[in-house]
CSV table of C-alpha atoms in Angstrom, one decimal:
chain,number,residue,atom,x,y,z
A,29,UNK,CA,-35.2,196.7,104.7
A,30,UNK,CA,-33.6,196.7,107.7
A,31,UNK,CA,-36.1,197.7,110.7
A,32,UNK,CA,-34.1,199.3,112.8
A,33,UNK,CA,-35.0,202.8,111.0
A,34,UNK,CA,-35.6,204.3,108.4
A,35,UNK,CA,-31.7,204.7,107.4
A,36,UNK,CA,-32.3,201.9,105.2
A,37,UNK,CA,-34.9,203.3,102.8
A,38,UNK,CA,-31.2,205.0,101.2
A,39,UNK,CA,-29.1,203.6,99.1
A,40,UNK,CA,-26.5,203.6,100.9
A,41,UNK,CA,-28.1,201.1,103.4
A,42,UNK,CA,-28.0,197.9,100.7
A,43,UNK,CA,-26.1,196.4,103.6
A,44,UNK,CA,-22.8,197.0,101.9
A,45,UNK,CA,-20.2,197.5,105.0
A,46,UNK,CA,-16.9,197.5,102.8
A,47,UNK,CA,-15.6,198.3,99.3
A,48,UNK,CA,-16.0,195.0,97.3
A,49,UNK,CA,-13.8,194.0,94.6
A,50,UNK,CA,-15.6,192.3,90.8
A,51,UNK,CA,-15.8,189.1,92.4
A,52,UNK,CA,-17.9,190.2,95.6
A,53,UNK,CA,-20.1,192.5,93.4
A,54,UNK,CA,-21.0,189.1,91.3
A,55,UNK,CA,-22.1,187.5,94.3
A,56,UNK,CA,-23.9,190.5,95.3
A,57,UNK,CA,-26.0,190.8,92.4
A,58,UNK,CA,-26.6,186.7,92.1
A,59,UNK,CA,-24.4,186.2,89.3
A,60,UNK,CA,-22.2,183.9,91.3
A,61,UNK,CA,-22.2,182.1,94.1
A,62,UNK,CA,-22.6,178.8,96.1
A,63,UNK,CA,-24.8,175.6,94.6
A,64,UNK,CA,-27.0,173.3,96.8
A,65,UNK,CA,-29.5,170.8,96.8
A,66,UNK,CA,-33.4,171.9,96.2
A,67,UNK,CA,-35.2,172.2,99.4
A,68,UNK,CA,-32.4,173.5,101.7
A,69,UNK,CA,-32.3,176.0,104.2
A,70,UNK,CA,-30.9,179.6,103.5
A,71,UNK,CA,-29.6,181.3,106.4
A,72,UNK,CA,-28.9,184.8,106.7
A,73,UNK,CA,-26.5,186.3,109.3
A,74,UNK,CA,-25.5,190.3,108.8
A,75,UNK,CA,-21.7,190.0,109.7
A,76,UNK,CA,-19.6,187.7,112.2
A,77,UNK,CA,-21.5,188.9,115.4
A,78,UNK,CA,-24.5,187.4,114.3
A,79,UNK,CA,-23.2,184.6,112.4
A,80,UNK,CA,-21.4,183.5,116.0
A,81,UNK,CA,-24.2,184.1,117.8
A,82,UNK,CA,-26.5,181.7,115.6
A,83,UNK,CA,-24.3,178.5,115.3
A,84,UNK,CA,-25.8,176.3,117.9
A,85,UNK,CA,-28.8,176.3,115.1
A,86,UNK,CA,-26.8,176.0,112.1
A,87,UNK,CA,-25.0,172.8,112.9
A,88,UNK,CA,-28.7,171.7,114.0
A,89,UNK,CA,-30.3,172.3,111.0
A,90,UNK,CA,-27.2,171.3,108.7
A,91,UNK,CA,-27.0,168.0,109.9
A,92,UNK,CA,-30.6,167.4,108.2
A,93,UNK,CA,-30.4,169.8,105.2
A,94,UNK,CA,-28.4,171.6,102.7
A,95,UNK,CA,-27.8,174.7,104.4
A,96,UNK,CA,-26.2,178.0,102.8
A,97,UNK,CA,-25.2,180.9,104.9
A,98,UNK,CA,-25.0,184.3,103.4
A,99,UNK,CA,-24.0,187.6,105.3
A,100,UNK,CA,-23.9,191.6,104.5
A,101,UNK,CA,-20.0,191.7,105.3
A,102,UNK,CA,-16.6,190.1,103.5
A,103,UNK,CA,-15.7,189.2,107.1
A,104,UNK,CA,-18.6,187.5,107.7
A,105,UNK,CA,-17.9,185.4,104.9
A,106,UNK,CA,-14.3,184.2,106.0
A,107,UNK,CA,-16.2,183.3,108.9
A,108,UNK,CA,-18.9,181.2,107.3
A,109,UNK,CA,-16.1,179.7,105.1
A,110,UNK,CA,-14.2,178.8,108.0
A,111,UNK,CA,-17.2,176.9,109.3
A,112,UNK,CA,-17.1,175.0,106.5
A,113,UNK,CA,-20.9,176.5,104.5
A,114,UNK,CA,-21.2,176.8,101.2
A,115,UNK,CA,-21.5,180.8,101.6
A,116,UNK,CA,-21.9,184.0,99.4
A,117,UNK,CA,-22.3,187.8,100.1
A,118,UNK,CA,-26.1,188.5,100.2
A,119,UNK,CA,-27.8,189.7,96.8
A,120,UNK,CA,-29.0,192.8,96.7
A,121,UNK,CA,-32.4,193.5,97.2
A,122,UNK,CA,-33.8,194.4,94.4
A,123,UNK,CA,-35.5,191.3,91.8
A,124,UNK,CA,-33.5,190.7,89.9
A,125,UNK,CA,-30.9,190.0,91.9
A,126,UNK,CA,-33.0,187.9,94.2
A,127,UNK,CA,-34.5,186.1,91.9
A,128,UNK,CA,-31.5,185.1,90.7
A,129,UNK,CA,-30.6,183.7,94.0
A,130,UNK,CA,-33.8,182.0,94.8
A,131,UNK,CA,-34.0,180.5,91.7
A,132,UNK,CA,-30.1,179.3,91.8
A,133,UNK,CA,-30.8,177.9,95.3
A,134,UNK,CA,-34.8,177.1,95.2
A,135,UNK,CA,-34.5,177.0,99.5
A,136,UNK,CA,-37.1,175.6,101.4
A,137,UNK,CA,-36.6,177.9,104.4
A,138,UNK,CA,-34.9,181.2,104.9
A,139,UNK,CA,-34.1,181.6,108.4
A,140,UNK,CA,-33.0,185.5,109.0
A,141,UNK,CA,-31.2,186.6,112.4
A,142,UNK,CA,-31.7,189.2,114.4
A,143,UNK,CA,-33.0,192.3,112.7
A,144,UNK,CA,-33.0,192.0,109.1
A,145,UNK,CA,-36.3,192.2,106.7
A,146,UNK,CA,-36.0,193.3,103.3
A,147,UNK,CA,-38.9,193.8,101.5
A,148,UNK,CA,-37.7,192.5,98.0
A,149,UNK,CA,-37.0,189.7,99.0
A,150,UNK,CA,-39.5,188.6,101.8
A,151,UNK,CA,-42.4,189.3,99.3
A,152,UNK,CA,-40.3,187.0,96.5
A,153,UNK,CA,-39.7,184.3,99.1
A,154,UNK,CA,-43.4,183.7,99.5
A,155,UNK,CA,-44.3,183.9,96.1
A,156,UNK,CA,-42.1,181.2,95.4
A,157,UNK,CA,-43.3,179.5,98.7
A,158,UNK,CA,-40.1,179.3,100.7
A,159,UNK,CA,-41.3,179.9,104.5
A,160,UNK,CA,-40.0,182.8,106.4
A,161,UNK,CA,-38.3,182.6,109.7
A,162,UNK,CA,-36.7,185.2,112.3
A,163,UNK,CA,-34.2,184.1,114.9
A,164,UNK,CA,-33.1,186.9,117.5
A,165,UNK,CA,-35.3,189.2,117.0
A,166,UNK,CA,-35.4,192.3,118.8
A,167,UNK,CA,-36.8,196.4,118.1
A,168,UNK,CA,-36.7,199.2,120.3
A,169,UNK,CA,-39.5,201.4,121.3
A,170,UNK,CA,-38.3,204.1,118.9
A,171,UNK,CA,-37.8,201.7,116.1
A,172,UNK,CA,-41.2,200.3,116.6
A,173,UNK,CA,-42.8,203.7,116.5
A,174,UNK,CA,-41.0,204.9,113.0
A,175,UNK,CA,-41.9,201.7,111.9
A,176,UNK,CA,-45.6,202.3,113.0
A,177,UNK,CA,-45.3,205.3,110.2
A,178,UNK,CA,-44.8,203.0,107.4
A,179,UNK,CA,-47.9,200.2,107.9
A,180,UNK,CA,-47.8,199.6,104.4
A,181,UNK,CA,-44.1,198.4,104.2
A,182,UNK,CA,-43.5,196.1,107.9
A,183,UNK,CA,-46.7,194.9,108.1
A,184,UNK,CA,-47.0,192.8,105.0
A,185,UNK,CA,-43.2,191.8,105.8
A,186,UNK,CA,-44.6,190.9,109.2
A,187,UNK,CA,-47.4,188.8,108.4
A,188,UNK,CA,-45.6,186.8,105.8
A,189,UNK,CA,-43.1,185.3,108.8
A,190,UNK,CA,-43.9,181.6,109.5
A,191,UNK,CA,-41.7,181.3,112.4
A,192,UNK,CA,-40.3,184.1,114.7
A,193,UNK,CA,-38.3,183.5,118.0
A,194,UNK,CA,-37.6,187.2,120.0
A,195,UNK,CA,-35.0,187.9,122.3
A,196,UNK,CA,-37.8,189.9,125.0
A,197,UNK,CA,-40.9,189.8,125.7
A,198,UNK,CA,-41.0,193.5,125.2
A,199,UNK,CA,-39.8,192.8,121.4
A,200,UNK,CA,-42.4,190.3,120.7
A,201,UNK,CA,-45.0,192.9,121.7
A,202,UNK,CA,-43.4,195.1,119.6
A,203,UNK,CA,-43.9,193.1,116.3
A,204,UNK,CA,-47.1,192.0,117.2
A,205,UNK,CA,-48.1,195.5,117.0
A,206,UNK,CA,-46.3,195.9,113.9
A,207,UNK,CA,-48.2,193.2,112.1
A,208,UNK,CA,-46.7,189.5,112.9
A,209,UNK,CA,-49.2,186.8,113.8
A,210,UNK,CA,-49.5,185.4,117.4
A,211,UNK,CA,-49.1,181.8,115.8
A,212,UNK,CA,-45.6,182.6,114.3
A,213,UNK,CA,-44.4,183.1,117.8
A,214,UNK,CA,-42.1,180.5,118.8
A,215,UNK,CA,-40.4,180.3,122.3
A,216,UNK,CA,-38.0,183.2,122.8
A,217,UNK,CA,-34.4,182.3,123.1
A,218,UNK,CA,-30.7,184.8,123.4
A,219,UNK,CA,-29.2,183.6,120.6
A,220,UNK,CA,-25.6,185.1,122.4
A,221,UNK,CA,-26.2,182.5,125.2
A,222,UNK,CA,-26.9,179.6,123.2
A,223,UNK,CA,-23.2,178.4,123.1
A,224,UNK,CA,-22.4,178.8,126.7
A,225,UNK,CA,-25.4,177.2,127.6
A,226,UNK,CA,-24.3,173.9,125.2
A,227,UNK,CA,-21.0,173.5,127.5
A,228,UNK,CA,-21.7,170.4,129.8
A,229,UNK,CA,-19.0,170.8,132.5
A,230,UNK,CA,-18.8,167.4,134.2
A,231,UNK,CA,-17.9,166.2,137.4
A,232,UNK,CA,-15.3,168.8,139.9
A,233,UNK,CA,-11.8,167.8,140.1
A,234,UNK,CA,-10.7,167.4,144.0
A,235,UNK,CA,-8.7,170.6,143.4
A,236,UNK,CA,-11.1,172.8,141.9
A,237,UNK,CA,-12.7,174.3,145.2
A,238,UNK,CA,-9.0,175.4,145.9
A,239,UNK,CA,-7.9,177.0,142.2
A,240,UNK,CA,-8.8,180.6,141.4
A,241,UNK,CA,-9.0,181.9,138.0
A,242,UNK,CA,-8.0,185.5,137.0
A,243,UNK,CA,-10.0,185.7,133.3
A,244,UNK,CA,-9.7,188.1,130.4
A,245,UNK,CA,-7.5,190.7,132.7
A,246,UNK,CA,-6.4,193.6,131.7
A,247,UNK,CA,-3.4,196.2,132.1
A,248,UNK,CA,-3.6,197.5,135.7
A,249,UNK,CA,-5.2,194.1,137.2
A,250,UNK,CA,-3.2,191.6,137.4
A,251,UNK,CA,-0.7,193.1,140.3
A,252,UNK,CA,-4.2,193.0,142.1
A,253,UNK,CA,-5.2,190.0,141.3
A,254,UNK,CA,-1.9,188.3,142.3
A,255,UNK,CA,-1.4,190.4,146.0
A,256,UNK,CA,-5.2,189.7,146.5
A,257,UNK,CA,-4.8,185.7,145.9
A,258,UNK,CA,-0.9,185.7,147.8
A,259,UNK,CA,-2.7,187.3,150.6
A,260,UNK,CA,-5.7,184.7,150.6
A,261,UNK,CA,-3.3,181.4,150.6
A,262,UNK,CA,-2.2,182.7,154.0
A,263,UNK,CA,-5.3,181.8,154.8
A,264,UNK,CA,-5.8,178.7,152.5
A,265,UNK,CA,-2.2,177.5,152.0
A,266,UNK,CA,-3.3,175.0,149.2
A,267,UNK,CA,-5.1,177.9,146.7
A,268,UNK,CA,-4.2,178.1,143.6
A,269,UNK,CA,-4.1,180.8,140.4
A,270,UNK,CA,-4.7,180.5,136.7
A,271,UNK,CA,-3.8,183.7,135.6
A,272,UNK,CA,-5.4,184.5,132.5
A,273,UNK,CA,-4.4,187.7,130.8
A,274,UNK,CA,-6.9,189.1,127.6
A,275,UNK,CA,-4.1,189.8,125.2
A,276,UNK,CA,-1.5,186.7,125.6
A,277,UNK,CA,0.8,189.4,124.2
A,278,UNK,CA,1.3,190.5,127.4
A,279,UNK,CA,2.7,187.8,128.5
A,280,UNK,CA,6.2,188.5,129.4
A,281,UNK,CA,5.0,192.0,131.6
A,282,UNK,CA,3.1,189.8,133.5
A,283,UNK,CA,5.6,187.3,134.5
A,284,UNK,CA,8.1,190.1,135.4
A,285,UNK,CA,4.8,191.1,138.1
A,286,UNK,CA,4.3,187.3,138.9
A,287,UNK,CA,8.9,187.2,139.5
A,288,UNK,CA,9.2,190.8,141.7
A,289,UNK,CA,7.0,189.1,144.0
A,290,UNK,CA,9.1,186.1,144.2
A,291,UNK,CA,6.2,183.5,143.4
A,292,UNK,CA,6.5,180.0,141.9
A,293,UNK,CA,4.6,179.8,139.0
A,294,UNK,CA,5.2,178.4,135.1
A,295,UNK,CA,4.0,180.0,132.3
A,296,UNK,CA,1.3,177.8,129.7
A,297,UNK,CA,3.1,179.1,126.4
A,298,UNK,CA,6.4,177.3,127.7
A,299,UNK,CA,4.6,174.2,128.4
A,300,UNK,CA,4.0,174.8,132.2
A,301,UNK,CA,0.5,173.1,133.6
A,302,UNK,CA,-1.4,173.0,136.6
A,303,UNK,CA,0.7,171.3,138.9
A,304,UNK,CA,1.9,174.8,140.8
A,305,UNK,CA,0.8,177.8,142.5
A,306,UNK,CA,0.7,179.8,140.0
A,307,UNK,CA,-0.1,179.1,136.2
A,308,UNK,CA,0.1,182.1,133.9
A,309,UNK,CA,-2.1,181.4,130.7
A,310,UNK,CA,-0.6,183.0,128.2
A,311,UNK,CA,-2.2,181.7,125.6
A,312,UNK,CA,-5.1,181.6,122.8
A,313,UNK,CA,-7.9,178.9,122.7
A,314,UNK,CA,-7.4,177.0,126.3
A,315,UNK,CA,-9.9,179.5,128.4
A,316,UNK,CA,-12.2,176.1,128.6
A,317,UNK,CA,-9.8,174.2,130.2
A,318,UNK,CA,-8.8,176.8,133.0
A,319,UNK,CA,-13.2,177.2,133.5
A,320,UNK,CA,-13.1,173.3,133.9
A,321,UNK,CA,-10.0,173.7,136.4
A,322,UNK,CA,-11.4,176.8,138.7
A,323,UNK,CA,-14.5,176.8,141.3
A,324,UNK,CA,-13.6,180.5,141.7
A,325,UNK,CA,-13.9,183.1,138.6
A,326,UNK,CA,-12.7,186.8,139.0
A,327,UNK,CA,-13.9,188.2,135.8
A,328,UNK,CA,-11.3,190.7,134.1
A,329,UNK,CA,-12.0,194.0,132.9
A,330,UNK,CA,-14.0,195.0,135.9
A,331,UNK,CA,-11.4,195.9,138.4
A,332,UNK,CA,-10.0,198.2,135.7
A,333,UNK,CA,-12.4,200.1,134.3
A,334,UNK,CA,-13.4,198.1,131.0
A,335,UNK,CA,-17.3,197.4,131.3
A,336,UNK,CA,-16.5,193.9,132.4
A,337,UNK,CA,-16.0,190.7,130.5
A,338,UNK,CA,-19.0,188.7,130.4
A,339,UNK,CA,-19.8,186.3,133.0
A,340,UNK,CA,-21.8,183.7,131.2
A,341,UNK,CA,-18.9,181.9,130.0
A,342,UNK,CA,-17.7,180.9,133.9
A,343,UNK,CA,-21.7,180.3,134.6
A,344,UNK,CA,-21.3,178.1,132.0
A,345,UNK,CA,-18.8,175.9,133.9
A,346,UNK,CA,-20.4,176.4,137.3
A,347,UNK,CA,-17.5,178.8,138.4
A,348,UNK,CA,-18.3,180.9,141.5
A,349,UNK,CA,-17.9,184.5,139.9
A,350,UNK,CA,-16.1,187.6,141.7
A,351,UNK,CA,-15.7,190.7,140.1
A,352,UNK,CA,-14.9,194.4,140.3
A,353,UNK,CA,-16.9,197.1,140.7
A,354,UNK,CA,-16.6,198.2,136.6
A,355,UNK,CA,-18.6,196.1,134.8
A,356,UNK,CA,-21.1,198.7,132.9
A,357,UNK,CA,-21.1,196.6,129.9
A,358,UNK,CA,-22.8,193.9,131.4
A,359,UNK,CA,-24.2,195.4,134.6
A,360,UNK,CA,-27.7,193.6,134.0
A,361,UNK,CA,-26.2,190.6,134.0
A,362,UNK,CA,-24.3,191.0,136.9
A,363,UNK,CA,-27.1,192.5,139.1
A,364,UNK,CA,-28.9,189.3,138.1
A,365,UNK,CA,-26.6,186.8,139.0
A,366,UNK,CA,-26.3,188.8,142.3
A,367,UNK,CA,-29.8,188.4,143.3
A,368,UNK,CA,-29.5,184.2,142.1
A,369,UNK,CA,-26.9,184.1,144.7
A,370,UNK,CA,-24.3,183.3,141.8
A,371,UNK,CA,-21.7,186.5,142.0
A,372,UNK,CA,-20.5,188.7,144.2
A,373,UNK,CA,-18.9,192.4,143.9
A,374,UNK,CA,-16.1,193.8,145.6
A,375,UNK,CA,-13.3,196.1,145.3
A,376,UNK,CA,-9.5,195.1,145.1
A,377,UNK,CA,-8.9,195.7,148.7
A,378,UNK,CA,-11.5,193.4,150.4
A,379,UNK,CA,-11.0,190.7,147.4
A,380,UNK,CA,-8.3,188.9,149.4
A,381,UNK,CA,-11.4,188.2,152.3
A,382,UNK,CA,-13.8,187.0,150.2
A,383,UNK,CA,-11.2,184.9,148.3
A,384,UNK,CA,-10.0,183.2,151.1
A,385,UNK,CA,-13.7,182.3,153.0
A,386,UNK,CA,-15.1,181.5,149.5
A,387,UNK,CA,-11.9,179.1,149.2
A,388,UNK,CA,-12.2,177.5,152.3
A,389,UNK,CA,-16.3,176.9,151.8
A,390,UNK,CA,-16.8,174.6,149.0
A,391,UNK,CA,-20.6,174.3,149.5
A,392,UNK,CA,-20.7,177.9,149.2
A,393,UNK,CA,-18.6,177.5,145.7
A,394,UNK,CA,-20.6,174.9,144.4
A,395,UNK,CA,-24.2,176.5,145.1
A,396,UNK,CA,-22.8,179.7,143.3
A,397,UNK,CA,-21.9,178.3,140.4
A,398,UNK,CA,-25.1,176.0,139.9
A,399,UNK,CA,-27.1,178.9,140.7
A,400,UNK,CA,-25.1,180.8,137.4
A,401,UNK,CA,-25.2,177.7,135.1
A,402,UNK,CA,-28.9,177.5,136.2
A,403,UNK,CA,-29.7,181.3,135.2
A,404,UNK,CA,-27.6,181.4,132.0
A,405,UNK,CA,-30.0,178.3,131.0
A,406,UNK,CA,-32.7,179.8,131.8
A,407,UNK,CA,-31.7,182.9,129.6
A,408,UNK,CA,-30.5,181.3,127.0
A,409,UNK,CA,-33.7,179.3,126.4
A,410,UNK,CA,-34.1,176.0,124.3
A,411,UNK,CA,-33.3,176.0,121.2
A,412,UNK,CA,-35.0,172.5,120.7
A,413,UNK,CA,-38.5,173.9,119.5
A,414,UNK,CA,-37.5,176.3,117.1
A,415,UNK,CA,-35.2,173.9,115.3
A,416,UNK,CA,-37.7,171.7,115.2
A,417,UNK,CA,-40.1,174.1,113.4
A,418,UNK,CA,-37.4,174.9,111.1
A,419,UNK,CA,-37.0,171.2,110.2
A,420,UNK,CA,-40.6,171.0,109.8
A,421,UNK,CA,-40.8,173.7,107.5
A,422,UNK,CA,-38.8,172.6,105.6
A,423,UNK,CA,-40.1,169.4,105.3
A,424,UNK,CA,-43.2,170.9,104.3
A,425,UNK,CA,-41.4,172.5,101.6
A,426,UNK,CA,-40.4,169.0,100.1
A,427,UNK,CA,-43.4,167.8,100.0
């Protein structure tokens, strides 16, 4: 049962998000799938959103117990094969498929994210007295209250959670409502943060105070970005630019914008590094290294109008974060690293002004960015207590 509404009393709603093949409707109903060790930990993730968002815990808990991750989607899957689980489509949820699955596995723990309860196989989970625990967990008001129709179905699925960390306090109040017990409550923690929040940045290079970095831009921004930062090193002759387009496939459009305007610069997918004015990134998997590189952040997608890329990633690394006045999709965020002191707004035209005095004050820099690494920890919470729970569950189950 998923409790997000009511949808999933159909059957449509088994959590099937793509037409399977023999194989996948095997795993599905528990006739195949992965073996482990009695006494593990069986962790359930609904498709590669989640399953991201959750692996700061699993390589916690897997470095203790058997752990075996299983998802509603087939990409999902790839994705827990790729991090190297023992994985499986999730059985459906009805007994006989479950018990097949509890019984193949005998776990001592099944740790759900986010927003998953199904009543099938929470009630056959206790009965065979493998503990409970949510990790994300969120409802909305109008959830809550549909759910607050049906006592007789979240409650008991409610009470029988050992362990529950929400993503809100509002959340929390929620399911208490609902039916969970105050002493299941464990700190709350944003499962989406959790990785950020791991990155340990290190010491600042000498040049970093002087080195700008254009993330995640899109079509449209990148002639900004690059008049805004040439007009800035009049100012600050030393400043540098990463130049770090979204789609690397872009690439070759940006270097004819980087050419016209007759600057030096190298480009990353031909080999070319930080050693001049201009770098253009061009390429997939280095974004930590030009974070580590930059005291200055303009976050893409918000002088264009695309939401905004997130800015936890460069509060991660301490970067001092600029952006554009579109960034709806994370406009929460941004108001509250505003208020820390940690990011600033501003449109293209007045970018060049704020670039060049934030360039040329390397206090300034560095209190920004400790005031966003400080926030996104804060947010992100830690993750220390609930894994320990988990563990200690699952001990429990052992014994």
């Amino acid at each position: 049962m998923i409790w997000r509404g009511a949808t999933a009393l159909a059957g449509g709603a088994l959590g099937l998000a793509a037409p399977l093949a023999g194989a996948d409707w095997r795993e599905r109903l528990a006739l195949s799938g992965p073996e482990a060790a009695p006494g593990g930990i069986w962790l359930h993730a609904a498709s590669v959103g989640e399953l991201n968002s959750v692996q700061v815990l699993a390589e916690a808990l897997a470095r203790d117990f058997p752990l075996v991750v299983t998802t509603n989607s087939l990409t999902g899957r790839v994705l827990a094969r790729r991090l190297g689980y023992p994985c499986a489509l999730a059985p459906l949820d009805v007994p006989q498929a479950v018990g097949r699955f509890l019984d193949r596995l005998r776990p001592a723990v099944l740790v759900t994210v986010e927003n998953e309860l199904w009543p099938n196989r929470s009630a056959m989970a206790t009965a065979r007295g493998v503990a409970q625990v949510v990790v994300g967990a969120r409802i909305s008001a109008r959830s809550a209250a549909r759910w607050g129709r049906l006592p007789g179905l979240i409650g008991p699925m409610l009470a029988r959670i050992d362990a529950l960390s929400a993503q809100d306090a509002d959340s929390e109040a929620r399911l208490l409502a609902l039916g969970l017990r105050a002493g299941a409550l464990t700190p709350r923690l944003n499962l989406k943060l959790l990785a950020p929040a791991q990155v340990e940045p290190g010491e600042d290079g000498p040049e970093r105070a002087r080195t700008v970095l254009a993330a995640s831009t899109h079509e449209g921004e990148d002639a900004p970005m690059l008049d805004a930062w040439a007009a800035a090193r009049a100012a600050v002759p030393d400043l540098r630019l990463i130049l770090a387009p979204r789609h690397p496939r872009r690439g070759d459009a940006v270097a004819a914008l980087i050419a016209a305007r007759g600057l030096d610069f190298v480009r990353r997918s031909q080999g070319g590094g930080l050693g001049t004015p201009v770098l253009l990134a061009d390429t997939l998997g280095e974004m930590a290294a030009w974070y580590r590189a930059a005291g200055i952040c303009i976050t893409g997608g918000s002088f264009a109008d695309h939401g905004g890329h997130t800015p936890w990633e460069p509060a991660a690394w301490r970067c001092a974060i600029l952006h554009g006045p579109h960034v709806a999709n994370h406009a929460g965020d941004y108001a509250d690293l505003a208020a820390a002191g940690a990011a600033r707004g501003c449109t293209a035209e007045a970018l060049p002004q704020l670039l060049a005095a934030l360039a040329q004050d390397g206090a300034g820099q560095r209190r920004m960015g400790e005031a966003a690494r400080a926030l996104l920890l804060a947010r992100a919470g830690d993750p220390a207590t609930l894994v320990a729970r988990i563990k200690a569950l699952a001990r429990r189950g052992l014994a």
